[in-house]
mmCIF file of C-alpha atoms in Angstrom:
data_model
loop_
_atom_site.group_PDB
_atom_site.id
_atom_site.type_symbol
_atom_site.label_atom_id
_atom_site.label_comp_id
_atom_site.label_asym_id
_atom_site.label_seq_id
_atom_site.Cartn_x
_atom_site.Cartn_y
_atom_site.Cartn_z
ATOM 1 C CA MET A 1 -32.915 -21.016 -66.171
ATOM 2 C CA ARG A 2 -30.195 -18.033 -65.834
ATOM 3 C CA ILE A 3 -31.220 -15.270 -63.536
ATOM 4 C CA VAL A 4 -30.415 -11.624 -64.916
ATOM 5 C CA GLN A 5 -30.331 -8.822 -61.997
ATOM 6 C CA VAL A 6 -31.807 -6.000 -63.948
ATOM 7 C CA ASP A 7 -31.246 -2.118 -63.135
ATOM 8 C CA LEU A 8 -34.834 -0.871 -62.883
ATOM 9 C CA ARG A 9 -33.633 2.584 -65.219
ATOM 10 C CA ASN A 10 -32.243 1.115 -68.074
ATOM 11 C CA TRP A 11 -32.134 -2.853 -67.588
ATOM 12 C CA GLN A 12 -28.080 -2.741 -67.668
ATOM 13 C CA GLY A 13 -27.682 -5.823 -65.261
ATOM 14 C CA VAL A 14 -25.316 -7.662 -64.209
ATOM 15 C CA GLY A 15 -24.064 -10.246 -66.182
ATOM 16 C CA VAL A 16 -25.504 -8.725 -69.408
ATOM 17 C CA VAL A 17 -23.425 -7.421 -72.067
ATOM 18 C CA ALA A 18 -24.108 -4.963 -74.553
ATOM 19 C CA GLY A 19 -24.331 -7.595 -77.099
ATOM 20 C CA GLU A 20 -26.578 -9.942 -75.546
ATOM 21 C CA LEU A 21 -28.946 -6.825 -75.433
ATOM 22 C CA ASP A 22 -28.409 -6.077 -79.129
ATOM 23 C CA ARG A 23 -30.369 -9.303 -79.644
ATOM 24 C CA VAL A 24 -33.568 -8.616 -77.464
ATOM 25 C CA GLY A 25 -35.242 -7.513 -80.239
ATOM 26 C CA ALA A 26 -34.788 -10.363 -82.312
ATOM 27 C CA THR A 27 -35.553 -12.781 -79.476
ATOM 28 C CA LEU A 28 -38.772 -10.952 -78.732
ATOM 29 C CA ARG A 29 -39.808 -11.140 -82.586
ATOM 30 C CA ALA A 30 -38.807 -15.157 -82.345
ATOM 31 C CA TYR A 31 -41.111 -15.492 -79.289
ATOM 32 C CA ARG A 32 -43.931 -13.553 -81.274
ATOM 33 C CA HIS A 33 -43.786 -15.729 -84.375
ATOM 34 C CA SER A 34 -43.963 -18.867 -82.346
ATOM 35 C CA ARG A 35 -47.119 -17.659 -80.947
ATOM 36 C CA GLY A 36 -48.191 -17.358 -84.306
ATOM 37 C CA TRP A 37 -49.436 -13.262 -83.347
ATOM 38 C CA THR A 38 -48.820 -10.661 -85.511
ATOM 39 C CA LEU A 39 -46.946 -7.623 -84.590
ATOM 40 C CA GLU A 40 -50.303 -5.826 -84.138
ATOM 41 C CA GLU A 41 -51.852 -8.389 -81.996
ATOM 42 C CA LEU A 42 -48.928 -8.557 -79.505
ATOM 43 C CA ALA A 43 -48.632 -4.925 -79.461
ATOM 44 C CA ALA A 44 -52.828 -4.857 -78.947
ATOM 45 C CA ARG A 45 -52.185 -7.141 -75.702
ATOM 46 C CA ALA A 46 -49.413 -5.247 -74.349
ATOM 47 C CA GLN A 47 -50.842 -1.820 -74.696
ATOM 48 C CA MET A 48 -48.489 -0.040 -76.737
ATOM 49 C CA SER A 49 -48.445 1.095 -80.723
ATOM 50 C CA PRO A 50 -47.251 -1.219 -83.115
ATOM 51 C CA SER A 51 -44.998 1.181 -84.681
ATOM 52 C CA THR A 52 -43.094 0.728 -80.757
ATOM 53 C CA LEU A 53 -43.004 -2.604 -81.020
ATOM 54 C CA SER A 54 -41.646 -2.804 -84.225
ATOM 55 C CA ARG A 55 -38.792 -0.443 -83.618
ATOM 56 C CA LEU A 56 -38.167 -2.549 -80.454
ATOM 57 C CA GLU A 57 -38.052 -5.532 -82.789
ATOM 58 C CA SER A 58 -35.488 -4.267 -85.097
ATOM 59 C CA GLY A 59 -33.245 -2.797 -82.663
ATOM 60 C CA LYS A 60 -34.499 0.993 -83.557
ATOM 61 C CA ARG A 61 -35.906 1.492 -79.790
ATOM 62 C CA GLN A 62 -33.608 0.768 -76.639
ATOM 63 C CA ALA A 63 -35.023 -1.953 -74.658
ATOM 64 C CA SER A 64 -36.471 -0.692 -70.853
ATOM 65 C CA LEU A 65 -38.552 -2.509 -68.455
ATOM 66 C CA ASP A 66 -41.627 -0.376 -69.078
ATOM 67 C CA LEU A 67 -41.754 -1.634 -72.701
ATOM 68 C CA LEU A 68 -40.469 -5.359 -72.264
ATOM 69 C CA VAL A 69 -42.686 -6.397 -68.804
ATOM 70 C CA PRO A 70 -46.054 -5.958 -70.768
ATOM 71 C CA LEU A 71 -44.711 -7.718 -73.511
ATOM 72 C CA THR A 72 -42.953 -10.455 -71.935
ATOM 73 C CA ARG A 73 -46.454 -11.116 -69.750
ATOM 74 C CA GLN A 74 -48.246 -11.182 -72.780
ATOM 75 C CA LEU A 75 -45.820 -13.860 -74.238
ATOM 76 C CA GLY A 76 -45.363 -16.039 -71.043
ATOM 77 C CA ILE A 77 -41.664 -15.479 -70.872
ATOM 78 C CA GLY A 78 -39.416 -13.954 -68.510
ATOM 79 C CA LEU A 79 -36.933 -10.999 -69.084
ATOM 80 C CA ASP A 80 -33.863 -13.570 -68.728
ATOM 81 C CA ASP A 81 -35.347 -15.589 -71.428
ATOM 82 C CA LEU A 82 -34.791 -12.557 -73.967
ATOM 83 C CA VAL A 83 -31.133 -12.043 -73.078
ATOM 84 C CA THR A 84 -29.410 -15.208 -75.043
ATOM 85 C CA PRO A 85 -25.899 -15.995 -75.365
ATOM 86 C CA GLU A 86 -23.735 -15.073 -78.238
ATOM 87 C CA VAL A 87 -24.231 -18.007 -80.997
ATOM 88 C CA THR A 88 -20.888 -20.229 -81.171
ATOM 89 C CA ASP A 89 -19.874 -22.306 -83.967
ATOM 90 C CA PRO A 90 -22.253 -25.384 -83.880
ATOM 91 C CA ARG A 91 -19.772 -27.632 -86.056
ATOM 92 C CA VAL A 92 -18.497 -30.472 -83.493
ATOM 93 C CA ARG A 93 -14.681 -31.010 -84.776
ATOM 94 C CA ARG A 94 -13.116 -33.892 -83.036
ATOM 95 C CA PRO A 95 -10.829 -36.423 -84.851
ATOM 96 C CA ALA A 96 -11.927 -39.893 -85.612
ATOM 97 C CA VAL A 97 -10.704 -42.839 -84.103
ATOM 98 C CA HIS A 98 -9.282 -46.154 -85.440
ATOM 99 C CA ARG A 99 -9.592 -49.229 -83.503
ATOM 100 C CA SER A 100 -9.084 -52.818 -84.416
ATOM 101 C CA GLY A 101 -10.370 -51.838 -88.271
ATOM 102 C CA MET A 102 -13.175 -49.645 -87.269
ATOM 103 C CA VAL A 103 -13.259 -45.844 -87.838
ATOM 104 C CA ILE A 104 -15.253 -43.979 -85.124
ATOM 105 C CA VAL A 105 -16.098 -40.469 -86.069
ATOM 106 C CA PRO A 106 -17.476 -38.543 -82.865
ATOM 107 C CA LEU A 107 -20.624 -36.113 -84.023
ATOM 108 C CA ALA A 108 -21.159 -34.614 -80.148
ATOM 109 C CA PRO A 109 -19.294 -32.425 -78.147
ATOM 110 C CA GLU A 110 -16.183 -33.901 -75.931
ATOM 111 C CA GLY A 111 -18.333 -34.370 -72.565
ATOM 112 C CA ALA A 112 -21.786 -34.828 -73.716
ATOM 113 C CA PRO A 113 -23.736 -36.900 -71.902
ATOM 114 C CA ILE A 114 -24.815 -39.311 -74.710
ATOM 115 C CA GLY A 115 -22.164 -40.384 -76.704
ATOM 116 C CA THR A 116 -23.057 -40.212 -81.021
ATOM 117 C CA TYR A 117 -20.711 -41.647 -83.276
ATOM 118 C CA LYS A 118 -20.718 -42.545 -87.169
ATOM 119 C CA ILE A 119 -18.978 -46.207 -86.561
ATOM 120 C CA THR A 120 -17.645 -48.101 -89.821
ATOM 121 C CA TYR A 121 -17.055 -51.326 -89.361
ATOM 122 C CA PRO A 122 -14.735 -53.446 -91.964
ATOM 123 C CA PRO A 123 -15.263 -56.910 -92.880
ATOM 124 C CA VAL A 124 -14.110 -59.554 -90.914
ATOM 125 C CA ALA A 125 -13.179 -63.307 -91.095
ATOM 126 C CA GLU A 126 -14.644 -64.395 -87.660
ATOM 127 C CA VAL A 127 -17.109 -62.500 -85.717
ATOM 128 C CA PRO A 128 -15.532 -60.547 -82.851
ATOM 129 C CA GLU A 129 -15.889 -61.312 -79.255
ATOM 130 C CA LEU A 130 -18.989 -61.201 -77.235
ATOM 131 C CA ARG A 131 -18.747 -57.781 -74.585
ATOM 132 C CA VAL A 132 -20.567 -56.603 -71.960
ATOM 133 C CA HIS A 133 -21.022 -53.270 -70.563
ATOM 134 C CA ALA A 134 -23.210 -51.418 -68.181
ATOM 135 C CA GLY A 135 -26.161 -49.038 -70.381
ATOM 136 C CA TYR A 136 -27.989 -49.123 -73.907
ATOM 137 C CA GLU A 137 -27.391 -48.607 -77.297
ATOM 138 C CA TRP A 138 -29.096 -47.508 -80.263
ATOM 139 C CA LEU A 139 -28.051 -47.719 -83.605
ATOM 140 C CA TYR A 140 -29.192 -47.212 -87.453
ATOM 141 C CA VAL A 141 -27.540 -48.464 -90.473
ATOM 142 C CA LEU A 142 -26.445 -46.085 -93.265
ATOM 143 C CA SER A 143 -24.771 -48.645 -95.628
ATOM 144 C CA GLY A 144 -23.953 -51.999 -95.584
ATOM 145 C CA LYS A 145 -25.146 -54.702 -93.816
ATOM 146 C CA LEU A 146 -24.521 -55.079 -90.364
ATOM 147 C CA ARG A 147 -24.456 -58.078 -87.773
ATOM 148 C CA LEU A 148 -25.529 -57.728 -84.420
ATOM 149 C CA MET A 149 -24.882 -60.534 -82.017
ATOM 150 C CA LEU A 150 -26.957 -60.695 -78.870
ATOM 151 C CA GLY A 151 -25.815 -63.494 -76.764
ATOM 152 C CA ASP A 152 -26.659 -66.815 -79.411
ATOM 153 C CA THR A 153 -29.065 -64.498 -81.591
ATOM 154 C CA GLU A 154 -27.634 -63.483 -84.743
ATOM 155 C CA THR A 155 -29.430 -60.424 -86.605
ATOM 156 C CA ILE A 156 -28.541 -58.862 -89.735
ATOM 157 C CA LEU A 157 -29.674 -55.257 -90.108
ATOM 158 C CA VAL A 158 -29.808 -53.371 -93.413
ATOM 159 C CA LEU A 159 -29.801 -50.025 -94.976
ATOM 160 C CA GLY A 160 -32.228 -48.220 -93.079
ATOM 161 C CA GLU A 161 -32.625 -50.649 -90.124
ATOM 162 C CA ALA A 162 -32.562 -49.647 -86.505
ATOM 163 C CA ALA A 163 -31.958 -51.514 -83.393
ATOM 164 C CA GLU A 164 -31.876 -50.882 -79.695
ATOM 165 C CA PHE A 165 -30.653 -53.314 -76.852
ATOM 166 C CA ASP A 166 -29.456 -53.650 -73.347
ATOM 167 C CA THR A 167 -25.473 -53.499 -73.356
ATOM 168 C CA ARG A 168 -25.364 -55.924 -70.265
ATOM 169 C CA ILE A 169 -26.139 -58.697 -72.811
ATOM 170 C CA PRO A 170 -23.160 -60.322 -74.353
ATOM 171 C CA HIS A 171 -22.593 -58.654 -77.798
ATOM 172 C CA SER A 172 -20.738 -57.793 -80.848
ATOM 173 C CA LEU A 173 -21.232 -55.771 -83.963
ATOM 174 C CA SER A 174 -19.431 -56.429 -87.199
ATOM 175 C CA ALA A 175 -19.963 -56.153 -91.000
ATOM 176 C CA ALA A 176 -22.138 -58.736 -92.860
ATOM 177 C CA GLY A 177 -20.231 -59.572 -96.234
ATOM 178 C CA PRO A 178 -17.668 -58.579 -97.931
ATOM 179 C CA ARG A 179 -18.265 -54.718 -97.702
ATOM 180 C CA PRO A 180 -17.785 -52.359 -94.807
ATOM 181 C CA ALA A 181 -21.017 -51.380 -92.737
ATOM 182 C CA GLN A 182 -21.812 -47.969 -91.808
ATOM 183 C CA ILE A 183 -23.911 -47.139 -88.369
ATOM 184 C CA ILE A 184 -25.016 -44.073 -86.395
ATOM 185 C CA SER A 185 -24.687 -45.207 -82.659
ATOM 186 C CA ILE A 186 -25.787 -43.501 -79.626
ATOM 187 C CA PHE A 187 -24.334 -44.869 -76.350
ATOM 188 C CA ASN A 188 -23.854 -43.661 -72.620
ATOM 189 C CA ASP A 189 -20.315 -42.852 -70.939
ATOM 190 C CA ASP A 190 -19.902 -46.480 -70.420
ATOM 191 C CA GLY A 191 -20.279 -47.229 -74.088
ATOM 192 C CA VAL A 192 -18.200 -44.167 -75.049
ATOM 193 C CA ARG A 193 -15.262 -46.052 -73.085
ATOM 194 C CA MET A 194 -15.989 -49.580 -74.586
ATOM 195 C CA HIS A 195 -16.319 -48.503 -78.133
ATOM 196 C CA THR A 196 -13.324 -45.769 -78.566
ATOM 197 C CA HIS A 197 -10.831 -46.537 -75.957
ATOM 198 C CA THR A 198 -7.876 -48.874 -76.882
ATOM 199 C CA ALA A 199 -6.637 -51.311 -74.922
ATOM 200 C CA GLU A 200 -3.145 -49.360 -74.537
ATOM 201 C CA GLY A 201 -5.380 -46.152 -73.619
#
């Protein structure tokens, strides 16, 4: 939770910028909607007029502690919950990695605790060498057929099938048949290094 220091006169606290204050009304409205309350219901609970609450939510009324404290109490939130950071571009813009014929497209920001990737496995003449690393992997087949080798066990997964396995078990993944196999794969940091780093890198 982010602690926001407030000025009792006008709530212009340390760490709070004007852009964040502008979004208080919209955030307040979102919390009210999440509770399933009408404007009149919340206003009655907080002992204020519906018009005052309406002006506050629309940004036509300046936010003050006198108005916000009873509202946050009724909503069960803190003042700092109303101060949200500016929305940034949510798109992940990272280059694809090409390794041993595979195309690995990152789907999560760099440094994310869990690696999420779209991986395309090309057709192969031989099953790849089995490898091991710490962690777990979860995958989902988007297209084609995927051959999952776990020790001596071969499993063929098709469109719409998912699998989860302990990556400490010797394993390999490859396309089964003449067409590429495309999957969504999620694994931890050890898996990221194993799947995306080249021998040179």
